[in-house]
Amino acid sequence: MKPLKIGITGVRGIVGETFTPEVVVGFSQAFGTYLDGGRILVCRDTRASGPMVRAAVISGLLAAGCEVIDLGVSPTPSLQLAVKWLKADGGIAITAGHNPSQWNALKFVRGDGLYLNPTQAEELLDIFHQGEFVKATWDQIKPAIQRQDPIENHIEQLNRVFDVESIKRRRFKVGVDCCNGAVSKLIPRWLQEIGCEVVAINDDPEAPFPHAPEPKPETMAQLTAVVKAAHADIGFAHDADGERLGLVTELGQPLSEELTFAVATMIRLEQGPGTVVTNISTTGAVDQIAAIYGGNVIRTPVGQTYISEGMIEFNGVIGGEGSGGVTVPELHSTHDSAAAVGLILEGLARAGKPISEFVHALPPLAMLKHNLPVEPNRLYSVLQAFRVAIDREQLTYDLTDGIRLVLPQGWVHVRASNTESMIRIIVEAEDTKTAQHLLDWARDRLNK
């Protein structure tokens, strides 16, 4: 199985198999054509394939007559913020985010710093598949590639949004695992500037990933040990490009990535009620938290694009997903792990209580996740077979994204992954035993 995933999140695949220079150049030409030339920003994460992909991206953009500004190794949210700062028409982030090292991807950013919405992504795909690209003549190709560092601008924007003085007064000791990713250039520096004592690990962007770049309990063993040994107030785990965040409490408890957004929601709604935007796979604890604080919840399909669109449409006060992504609209309407760090530290500073107390106050629910690898050409036939199976049982379901059922014991969500060739199964119930029963129930019907 050699998947190439093409969708609203961009294009991603395994380097040297399906994610090739030819594919990269083609998509870059298509994006340059879609934007009718213009000024395009480019950044990358720290994967070994990054320089090769960067060269192909820049070639494609220059061939389409674009002006290119290279931001080098930097977090994707830094590029998204820099679009406005540098008056750009869009950007391409070269990163596969939470995927392992052998993967890479292109994420396409439009002129307001957000990812393409589904309609825009379809238009880009049409251009790519038709292969009718703008071709700059020899004298139209821009002669120079500009270089800019977006980190200082990102820090200035973070300092503008958060109560930095309150954070400085608390003098937090913070453990940080940057996974040797692009966020290594941002997070330790910013935390030090706002008065934190930083104990950073895996903060060398020249080194390979020390573990899978997905911030979840299974990858947070090193960070947990650091938090315990240093008696830190909190630990923060980042993905490769600065979008997802994982947490370790001061007691050395690594939290499910699902709880990052739940904690952030509680902190934000303590400041005042409002609309919370999240997807239909995210924990029901968010609904219970919103009810306590007088807020309301809007549920979208899975994917950061949908969160961004929902934040704008419904004037959300916070958005996010169970992946560890958090959106703070005062900064921008997109996931940013640095913004999540700022929001959480600001909340801890104002409340004067440890992170474990926030976690203890969360509704006690049990969620289980299971990934079922499936050949790309069978993804939707497998989903359809699951739908037929539950139709036979005369069950009611929601087709917003995949198939979601609410049963007496809890809920089940079965969908095709946006980023990998697999079926994702997510279940939630009031206890682990019941959640396991729901997971087994779903797997039985998927295997029929």
Tab-separated table of C-alpha atoms in Angstrom:
chain	number	residue	atom	x	y	z
A	1	MET	CA	0.000	0.000	0.000
A	2	LYS	CA	1.571	3.259	-1.187
A	3	PRO	CA	-0.925	5.981	-0.338
A	4	LEU	CA	-1.007	9.513	-1.662
A	5	LYS	CA	-3.634	11.464	0.241
A	6	ILE	CA	-5.142	14.367	-1.667
A	7	GLY	CA	-7.887	16.420	-0.059
A	8	ILE	CA	-8.845	19.634	1.686
A	9	THR	CA	-5.828	19.298	3.992
A	10	GLY	CA	-3.523	19.418	0.977
A	11	VAL	CA	-1.466	16.568	-0.431
A	12	ARG	CA	0.649	14.142	1.573
A	13	GLY	CA	2.378	10.836	1.106
A	14	ILE	CA	5.497	8.786	1.759
A	15	VAL	CA	8.583	10.419	0.261
A	16	GLY	CA	10.154	8.425	-2.555
A	17	GLU	CA	7.024	6.333	-3.084
A	18	THR	CA	4.023	8.491	-3.939
A	19	PHE	CA	5.205	11.889	-2.667
A	20	THR	CA	7.697	12.674	-5.418
A	21	PRO	CA	9.324	15.837	-6.815
A	22	GLU	CA	7.057	15.567	-9.853
A	23	VAL	CA	3.941	15.639	-7.650
A	24	VAL	CA	5.320	18.525	-5.596
A	25	VAL	CA	6.249	20.638	-8.610
A	26	GLY	CA	2.841	19.980	-10.181
A	27	PHE	CA	0.892	21.020	-7.099
A	28	SER	CA	3.066	24.094	-6.630
A	29	GLN	CA	2.470	25.132	-10.249
A	30	ALA	CA	-1.243	24.509	-9.741
A	31	PHE	CA	-1.270	26.688	-6.609
A	32	GLY	CA	0.638	29.461	-8.371
A	33	THR	CA	-1.875	29.247	-11.218
A	34	TYR	CA	-4.816	29.241	-8.793
A	35	LEU	CA	-3.525	32.442	-7.163
A	36	ASP	CA	-2.648	33.974	-10.537
A	37	GLY	CA	0.957	34.470	-9.486
A	38	GLY	CA	1.531	36.888	-6.640
A	39	ARG	CA	3.638	36.757	-3.498
A	40	ILE	CA	3.788	33.290	-1.916
A	41	LEU	CA	5.369	32.332	1.413
A	42	VAL	CA	7.064	28.960	1.894
A	43	CYS	CA	8.085	27.270	5.156
A	44	ARG	CA	8.997	23.736	6.180
A	45	ASP	CA	9.374	21.558	9.226
A	46	THR	CA	12.563	19.667	10.088
A	47	ARG	CA	12.122	16.387	8.187
A	48	ALA	CA	15.117	15.118	6.219
A	49	SER	CA	13.073	15.411	3.021
A	50	GLY	CA	12.362	19.105	3.662
A	51	PRO	CA	15.173	20.623	1.554
A	52	MET	CA	14.267	18.433	-1.442
A	53	VAL	CA	10.579	19.279	-1.204
A	54	ARG	CA	11.365	22.976	-0.680
A	55	ALA	CA	13.414	23.044	-3.890
A	56	ALA	CA	10.555	21.441	-5.826
A	57	VAL	CA	7.967	23.826	-4.337
A	58	ILE	CA	10.016	26.904	-5.172
A	59	SER	CA	10.653	25.621	-8.714
A	60	GLY	CA	6.934	25.135	-9.298
A	61	LEU	CA	6.031	28.551	-7.891
A	62	LEU	CA	8.719	30.364	-9.876
A	63	ALA	CA	7.643	28.535	-13.026
A	64	ALA	CA	4.119	29.905	-12.481
A	65	GLY	CA	5.455	33.458	-12.209
A	66	CYS	CA	5.171	33.806	-8.415
A	67	GLU	CA	7.296	35.928	-6.122
A	68	VAL	CA	8.633	33.588	-3.423
A	69	ILE	CA	9.522	34.491	0.157
A	70	ASP	CA	11.274	31.639	1.955
A	71	LEU	CA	10.599	31.533	5.709
A	72	GLY	CA	12.926	28.578	6.210
A	73	VAL	CA	12.266	26.154	9.062
A	74	SER	CA	9.360	27.631	10.980
A	75	PRO	CA	6.005	26.554	12.441
A	76	THR	CA	3.047	26.530	10.085
A	77	PRO	CA	1.128	29.030	12.283
A	78	SER	CA	4.105	31.399	11.948
A	79	LEU	CA	3.625	31.320	8.177
A	80	GLN	CA	-0.116	31.817	8.550
A	81	LEU	CA	0.441	34.925	10.685
A	82	ALA	CA	3.124	36.178	8.305
A	83	VAL	CA	0.753	36.227	5.331
A	84	LYS	CA	-0.778	39.464	6.616
A	85	TRP	CA	2.532	40.848	7.922
A	86	LEU	CA	4.283	40.382	4.571
A	87	LYS	CA	1.197	41.238	2.498
A	88	ALA	CA	1.343	37.878	0.736
A	89	ASP	CA	-1.298	36.268	-1.472
A	90	GLY	CA	-0.889	32.867	0.141
A	91	GLY	CA	1.574	30.270	1.321
A	92	ILE	CA	2.686	26.647	1.199
A	93	ALA	CA	3.713	24.894	4.421
A	94	ILE	CA	5.900	21.854	3.773
A	95	THR	CA	5.026	19.566	6.661
A	96	ALA	CA	3.263	16.329	7.429
A	97	GLY	CA	2.506	17.547	10.964
A	98	HIS	CA	1.936	14.572	13.231
A	99	ASN	CA	2.846	11.924	10.622
A	100	PRO	CA	6.112	9.927	10.957
A	101	SER	CA	9.401	11.022	9.361
A	102	GLN	CA	8.942	9.153	6.067
A	103	TRP	CA	5.892	11.280	5.265
A	104	ASN	CA	5.804	14.819	3.951
A	105	ALA	CA	3.049	17.085	2.707
A	106	LEU	CA	2.032	20.418	1.259
A	107	LYS	CA	-0.541	22.530	3.123
A	108	PHE	CA	-2.024	25.380	1.118
A	109	VAL	CA	-2.740	28.713	2.801
A	110	ARG	CA	-4.873	31.453	1.271
A	111	GLY	CA	-4.565	35.246	1.496
A	112	ASP	CA	-6.169	35.555	4.951
A	113	GLY	CA	-3.757	33.045	6.487
A	114	LEU	CA	-6.268	30.183	6.670
A	115	TYR	CA	-6.231	26.859	4.836
A	116	LEU	CA	-8.251	26.531	1.661
A	117	ASN	CA	-11.896	25.693	2.312
A	118	PRO	CA	-13.425	22.612	0.594
A	119	THR	CA	-14.643	24.547	-2.460
A	120	GLN	CA	-11.277	26.242	-2.941
A	121	ALA	CA	-9.439	22.941	-2.471
A	122	GLU	CA	-11.587	21.357	-5.192
A	123	GLU	CA	-10.733	24.236	-7.532
A	124	LEU	CA	-7.021	23.699	-6.876
A	125	LEU	CA	-7.379	19.957	-7.505
A	126	ASP	CA	-9.154	20.626	-10.791
A	127	ILE	CA	-6.233	22.802	-11.933
A	128	PHE	CA	-3.730	20.125	-10.865
A	129	HIS	CA	-5.535	17.288	-12.649
A	130	GLN	CA	-6.085	19.330	-15.834
A	131	GLY	CA	-2.373	20.222	-15.885
A	132	GLU	CA	-3.011	23.583	-17.524
A	133	PHE	CA	-0.610	25.740	-15.528
A	134	VAL	CA	0.493	29.326	-15.998
A	135	LYS	CA	3.999	29.175	-17.473
A	136	ALA	CA	6.178	32.224	-16.924
A	137	THR	CA	8.545	33.044	-19.786
A	138	TRP	CA	12.257	33.367	-19.163
A	139	ASP	CA	11.993	37.109	-18.604
A	140	GLN	CA	8.948	36.854	-16.299
A	141	ILE	CA	10.531	34.508	-13.761
A	142	LYS	CA	11.330	36.385	-10.559
A	143	PRO	CA	15.136	36.558	-10.280
A	144	ALA	CA	15.478	36.446	-6.481
A	145	ILE	CA	14.059	34.431	-3.615
A	146	GLN	CA	13.582	36.651	-0.585
A	147	ARG	CA	14.146	35.304	2.927
A	148	GLN	CA	12.354	36.361	6.089
A	149	ASP	CA	12.236	35.060	9.666
A	150	PRO	CA	8.603	34.954	10.871
A	151	ILE	CA	9.377	34.054	14.503
A	152	GLU	CA	9.707	37.613	15.848
A	153	ASN	CA	6.361	38.581	14.329
A	154	HIS	CA	4.757	35.475	15.859
A	155	ILE	CA	6.115	36.368	19.305
A	156	GLU	CA	4.913	39.971	18.987
A	157	GLN	CA	1.416	38.729	18.172
A	158	LEU	CA	1.415	36.282	21.090
A	159	ASN	CA	2.500	39.044	23.478
A	160	ARG	CA	-0.296	41.250	22.144
A	161	VAL	CA	-2.998	38.635	22.817
A	162	PHE	CA	-2.073	37.173	26.198
A	163	ASP	CA	-1.659	38.643	29.691
A	164	VAL	CA	2.108	38.331	29.666
A	165	GLU	CA	2.562	40.307	32.894
A	166	SER	CA	0.432	37.853	34.890
A	167	ILE	CA	2.452	34.966	33.458
A	168	LYS	CA	5.729	36.681	34.327
A	169	ARG	CA	4.630	37.193	37.934
A	170	ARG	CA	3.979	33.449	38.353
A	171	ARG	CA	7.527	32.523	37.227
A	172	PHE	CA	6.414	29.124	35.960
A	173	LYS	CA	8.851	26.266	35.540
A	174	VAL	CA	7.865	24.633	32.251
A	175	GLY	CA	8.933	21.385	30.621
A	176	VAL	CA	8.867	21.427	26.816
A	177	ASP	CA	9.312	18.665	24.237
A	178	CYS	CA	9.710	20.227	20.784
A	179	CYS	CA	10.219	16.838	19.067
A	180	ASN	CA	13.158	18.497	17.253
A	181	GLY	CA	10.487	20.121	15.081
A	182	ALA	CA	10.001	23.601	13.693
A	183	VAL	CA	8.528	24.780	16.984
A	184	SER	CA	12.034	24.449	18.478
A	185	LYS	CA	12.696	27.913	17.051
A	186	LEU	CA	9.668	29.482	18.734
A	187	ILE	CA	8.457	27.966	21.982
A	188	PRO	CA	11.584	27.873	24.207
A	189	ARG	CA	12.490	31.410	23.183
A	190	TRP	CA	9.011	32.821	23.791
A	191	LEU	CA	8.579	31.078	27.151
A	192	GLN	CA	11.887	32.486	28.354
A	193	GLU	CA	10.877	35.969	27.208
A	194	ILE	CA	7.674	35.803	29.282
A	195	GLY	CA	9.519	34.872	32.448
A	196	CYS	CA	9.311	31.090	32.505
A	197	GLU	CA	12.122	28.808	33.569
A	198	VAL	CA	12.270	26.459	30.591
A	199	VAL	CA	13.464	22.878	30.726
A	200	ALA	CA	13.526	21.968	27.043
A	201	ILE	CA	14.222	18.594	25.452
A	202	ASN	CA	14.392	17.602	21.791
A	203	ASP	CA	14.813	21.241	20.770
A	204	ASP	CA	17.442	20.756	18.043
A	205	PRO	CA	15.932	21.378	14.587
A	206	GLU	CA	18.985	19.742	13.003
A	207	ALA	CA	18.283	16.397	14.719
A	208	PRO	CA	15.775	13.699	13.697
A	209	PHE	CA	12.474	13.183	15.496
A	210	PRO	CA	13.186	11.344	18.784
A	211	HIS	CA	9.731	9.748	18.675
A	212	ALA	CA	6.537	9.944	16.642
A	213	PRO	CA	5.654	13.654	16.318
A	214	GLU	CA	2.117	13.191	17.622
A	215	PRO	CA	1.613	14.622	21.133
A	216	LYS	CA	-0.191	11.832	22.960
A	217	PRO	CA	0.598	9.866	26.145
A	218	GLU	CA	2.513	7.165	24.254
A	219	THR	CA	5.050	9.742	23.024
A	220	MET	CA	5.351	11.764	26.229
A	221	ALA	CA	7.496	9.442	28.372
A	222	GLN	CA	10.562	11.711	28.134
A	223	LEU	CA	8.558	14.842	28.908
A	224	THR	CA	6.858	13.156	31.855
A	225	ALA	CA	10.263	12.222	33.296
A	226	VAL	CA	11.493	15.797	32.821
A	227	VAL	CA	8.455	17.322	34.546
A	228	LYS	CA	8.874	14.981	37.515
A	229	ALA	CA	12.635	15.444	37.817
A	230	ALA	CA	12.491	19.236	37.484
A	231	HIS	CA	9.350	19.626	39.627
A	232	ALA	CA	7.899	21.651	36.762
A	233	ASP	CA	4.481	23.321	36.906
A	234	ILE	CA	3.437	21.836	33.562
A	235	GLY	CA	4.807	20.051	30.505
A	236	PHE	CA	4.031	20.884	26.868
A	237	ALA	CA	4.518	18.420	23.980
A	238	HIS	CA	4.426	19.684	20.387
A	239	ASP	CA	4.035	18.135	16.970
A	240	ALA	CA	6.425	18.769	14.069
A	241	ASP	CA	4.921	22.024	12.809
A	242	GLY	CA	3.429	23.735	15.859
A	243	GLU	CA	-0.267	22.964	15.489
A	244	ARG	CA	-0.971	20.244	18.090
A	245	LEU	CA	-0.269	20.302	21.828
A	246	GLY	CA	-0.097	17.634	24.524
A	247	LEU	CA	-0.013	18.261	28.277
A	248	VAL	CA	1.693	16.749	31.325
A	249	THR	CA	0.456	17.876	34.744
A	250	GLU	CA	2.711	18.982	37.584
A	251	LEU	CA	2.076	15.548	39.103
A	252	GLY	CA	3.743	13.899	36.099
A	253	GLN	CA	0.468	12.719	34.535
A	254	PRO	CA	0.512	12.693	30.715
A	255	LEU	CA	-2.924	13.628	29.414
A	256	SER	CA	-4.737	12.280	26.406
A	257	GLU	CA	-4.470	14.712	23.491
A	258	GLU	CA	-8.267	14.822	23.721
A	259	LEU	CA	-8.003	16.685	27.029
A	260	THR	CA	-5.876	19.561	25.705
A	261	PHE	CA	-8.889	21.180	24.098
A	262	ALA	CA	-11.153	20.353	27.054
A	263	VAL	CA	-8.769	22.121	29.470
A	264	ALA	CA	-8.394	25.080	27.095
A	265	THR	CA	-12.179	25.340	26.775
A	266	MET	CA	-12.649	25.391	30.539
A	267	ILE	CA	-10.018	28.113	30.925
A	268	ARG	CA	-11.504	30.233	28.147
A	269	LEU	CA	-15.144	29.908	29.304
A	270	GLU	CA	-14.179	30.788	32.881
A	271	GLN	CA	-13.455	34.248	31.413
A	272	GLY	CA	-16.990	34.481	29.997
A	273	PRO	CA	-19.559	32.471	28.005
A	274	GLY	CA	-19.483	32.112	24.237
A	275	THR	CA	-19.552	29.703	21.320
A	276	VAL	CA	-17.159	26.747	21.233
A	277	VAL	CA	-16.409	25.284	17.800
A	278	THR	CA	-15.207	21.700	17.586
A	279	ASN	CA	-15.673	18.615	15.423
A	280	ILE	CA	-18.048	15.697	15.835
A	281	SER	CA	-15.237	13.380	17.001
A	282	THR	CA	-14.181	15.514	19.974
A	283	THR	CA	-15.089	14.501	23.527
A	284	GLY	CA	-18.568	15.226	24.879
A	285	ALA	CA	-16.820	16.729	27.912
A	286	VAL	CA	-16.708	19.961	25.876
A	287	ASP	CA	-20.525	20.094	25.816
A	288	GLN	CA	-20.703	19.522	29.566
A	289	ILE	CA	-18.110	22.249	30.212
A	290	ALA	CA	-19.990	24.681	27.963
A	291	ALA	CA	-23.239	23.953	29.808
A	292	ILE	CA	-21.612	24.704	33.178
A	293	TYR	CA	-20.310	28.087	32.002
A	294	GLY	CA	-23.314	29.135	29.918
A	295	GLY	CA	-21.686	28.538	26.553
A	296	ASN	CA	-22.820	26.625	23.493
A	297	VAL	CA	-21.095	24.184	21.142
A	298	ILE	CA	-21.066	24.049	17.339
A	299	ARG	CA	-19.967	20.718	15.836
A	300	THR	CA	-18.302	20.536	12.415
A	301	PRO	CA	-16.804	17.819	10.201
A	302	VAL	CA	-13.262	16.757	11.125
A	303	GLY	CA	-10.499	19.011	9.854
A	304	GLN	CA	-8.923	22.306	10.787
A	305	THR	CA	-10.477	24.023	7.767
A	306	TYR	CA	-13.952	23.362	9.117
A	307	ILE	CA	-13.006	24.683	12.555
A	308	SER	CA	-11.682	27.906	11.021
A	309	GLU	CA	-14.824	28.389	8.927
A	310	GLY	CA	-17.010	27.700	11.983
A	311	MET	CA	-15.061	30.133	14.157
A	312	ILE	CA	-15.694	32.905	11.658
A	313	GLU	CA	-19.334	32.035	10.929
A	314	PHE	CA	-20.426	31.630	14.548
A	315	ASN	CA	-18.038	34.140	16.174
A	316	GLY	CA	-16.461	31.425	18.302
A	317	VAL	CA	-14.499	32.317	21.443
A	318	ILE	CA	-12.423	29.144	21.144
A	319	GLY	CA	-12.092	26.322	18.667
A	320	GLY	CA	-10.252	23.058	18.503
A	321	GLU	CA	-10.209	19.317	18.101
A	322	GLY	CA	-9.397	16.185	20.051
A	323	SER	CA	-6.081	15.967	18.187
A	324	GLY	CA	-4.621	18.612	20.530
A	325	GLY	CA	-5.340	21.493	18.162
A	326	VAL	CA	-6.564	24.742	19.763
A	327	THR	CA	-7.682	27.945	18.018
A	328	VAL	CA	-7.556	31.282	19.859
A	329	PRO	CA	-9.397	33.772	17.598
A	330	GLU	CA	-7.727	36.893	19.012
A	331	LEU	CA	-4.505	35.592	17.419
A	332	HIS	CA	-5.897	33.911	14.305
A	333	SER	CA	-8.667	31.465	13.374
A	334	THR	CA	-6.399	28.462	13.032
A	335	HIS	CA	-4.721	25.895	15.288
A	336	ASP	CA	-1.544	27.127	16.976
A	337	SER	CA	0.184	25.226	19.765
A	338	ALA	CA	1.931	28.416	20.946
A	339	ALA	CA	-1.460	30.092	21.344
A	340	ALA	CA	-2.677	27.061	23.305
A	341	VAL	CA	0.379	27.369	25.575
A	342	GLY	CA	-0.351	31.077	26.110
A	343	LEU	CA	-4.013	30.487	26.897
A	344	ILE	CA	-3.249	27.733	29.410
A	345	LEU	CA	-0.441	29.612	31.190
A	346	GLU	CA	-2.600	32.736	31.360
A	347	GLY	CA	-5.411	30.665	32.884
A	348	LEU	CA	-3.105	29.073	35.453
A	349	ALA	CA	-1.662	32.485	36.364
A	350	ARG	CA	-5.066	34.088	36.856
A	351	ALA	CA	-6.589	31.158	38.742
A	352	GLY	CA	-3.580	30.615	40.984
A	353	LYS	CA	-4.111	26.868	40.935
A	354	PRO	CA	-2.197	23.983	39.329
A	355	ILE	CA	-3.110	22.328	36.049
A	356	SER	CA	-4.098	19.132	37.871
A	357	GLU	CA	-7.036	20.952	39.487
A	358	PHE	CA	-8.396	21.895	36.087
A	359	VAL	CA	-8.000	18.291	34.950
A	360	HIS	CA	-9.705	16.984	38.093
A	361	ALA	CA	-12.705	19.235	37.343
A	362	LEU	CA	-13.205	17.770	33.850
A	363	PRO	CA	-16.225	15.478	33.309
A	364	PRO	CA	-15.074	11.853	33.785
A	365	LEU	CA	-15.556	10.212	30.385
A	366	ALA	CA	-13.673	7.354	28.717
A	367	MET	CA	-12.680	7.620	25.052
A	368	LEU	CA	-10.993	4.940	22.955
A	369	LYS	CA	-9.535	5.363	19.466
A	370	HIS	CA	-8.652	2.652	16.973
A	371	ASN	CA	-7.144	2.955	13.492
A	372	LEU	CA	-7.941	0.304	10.890
A	373	PRO	CA	-5.501	0.402	7.911
A	374	VAL	CA	-7.371	0.038	4.615
A	375	GLU	CA	-6.201	0.220	0.997
A	376	PRO	CA	-7.038	3.663	-0.446
A	377	ASN	CA	-9.424	2.250	-3.057
A	378	ARG	CA	-11.414	0.363	-0.395
A	379	LEU	CA	-11.917	3.147	2.183
A	380	TYR	CA	-15.392	4.153	1.136
A	381	SER	CA	-16.626	0.638	0.325
A	382	VAL	CA	-15.669	-0.398	3.878
A	383	LEU	CA	-17.592	2.588	5.264
A	384	GLN	CA	-20.576	1.731	3.090
A	385	ALA	CA	-20.552	-1.865	4.350
A	386	PHE	CA	-20.594	-0.530	7.933
A	387	ARG	CA	-23.560	1.666	7.055
A	388	VAL	CA	-25.428	-1.310	5.570
A	389	ALA	CA	-24.736	-3.312	8.734
A	390	ILE	CA	-26.214	-0.683	11.039
A	391	ASP	CA	-29.134	-0.088	8.654
A	392	ARG	CA	-30.063	-3.726	9.209
A	393	GLU	CA	-30.238	-2.972	12.934
A	394	GLN	CA	-32.460	0.053	12.204
A	395	LEU	CA	-30.153	2.465	14.027
A	396	THR	CA	-30.211	6.243	13.537
A	397	TYR	CA	-26.942	7.906	12.531
A	398	ASP	CA	-25.371	11.212	11.488
A	399	LEU	CA	-23.532	11.510	8.138
A	400	THR	CA	-21.883	14.916	8.768
A	401	ASP	CA	-18.480	13.233	8.462
A	402	GLY	CA	-18.359	9.482	8.101
A	403	ILE	CA	-20.942	7.742	10.274
A	404	ARG	CA	-21.708	8.775	13.857
A	405	LEU	CA	-24.169	6.985	16.132
A	406	VAL	CA	-25.448	7.886	19.565
A	407	LEU	CA	-26.335	4.720	21.472
A	408	PRO	CA	-27.692	4.321	25.030
A	409	GLN	CA	-24.179	3.474	26.292
A	410	GLY	CA	-22.350	6.318	24.488
A	411	TRP	CA	-21.388	7.332	20.957
A	412	VAL	CA	-19.460	5.792	18.073
A	413	HIS	CA	-17.834	7.614	15.147
A	414	VAL	CA	-16.409	5.776	12.120
A	415	ARG	CA	-14.778	7.793	9.333
A	416	ALA	CA	-12.035	7.788	6.713
A	417	SER	CA	-8.903	9.638	7.826
A	418	ASN	CA	-8.159	12.966	6.124
A	419	THR	CA	-4.418	12.356	6.304
A	420	GLU	CA	-3.732	8.594	6.147
A	421	SER	CA	-5.159	5.544	4.406
A	422	MET	CA	-7.165	4.200	7.312
A	423	ILE	CA	-10.569	4.081	8.946
A	424	ARG	CA	-10.651	5.847	12.306
A	425	ILE	CA	-12.951	4.520	15.020
A	426	ILE	CA	-13.623	6.731	18.031
A	427	VAL	CA	-15.959	5.806	20.884
A	428	GLU	CA	-16.824	7.487	24.168
A	429	ALA	CA	-18.746	6.307	27.213
A	430	GLU	CA	-18.915	6.920	30.949
A	431	ASP	CA	-16.314	4.237	31.742
A	432	THR	CA	-13.562	2.309	29.956
A	433	LYS	CA	-15.371	-1.051	30.058
A	434	THR	CA	-18.401	0.370	28.259
A	435	ALA	CA	-16.185	2.226	25.774
A	436	GLN	CA	-14.360	-1.038	25.001
A	437	HIS	CA	-17.709	-2.731	24.405
A	438	LEU	CA	-18.659	0.023	21.926
A	439	LEU	CA	-15.287	-0.278	20.165
A	440	ASP	CA	-15.691	-4.052	19.824
A	441	TRP	CA	-19.233	-3.505	18.522
A	442	ALA	CA	-17.981	-1.151	15.812
A	443	ARG	CA	-15.028	-3.350	14.837
A	444	ASP	CA	-17.305	-6.385	14.480
A	445	ARG	CA	-19.489	-4.495	11.993
A	446	LEU	CA	-16.524	-3.137	10.070
A	447	ASN	CA	-15.075	-6.635	9.644
A	448	LYS	CA	-18.252	-8.213	8.308
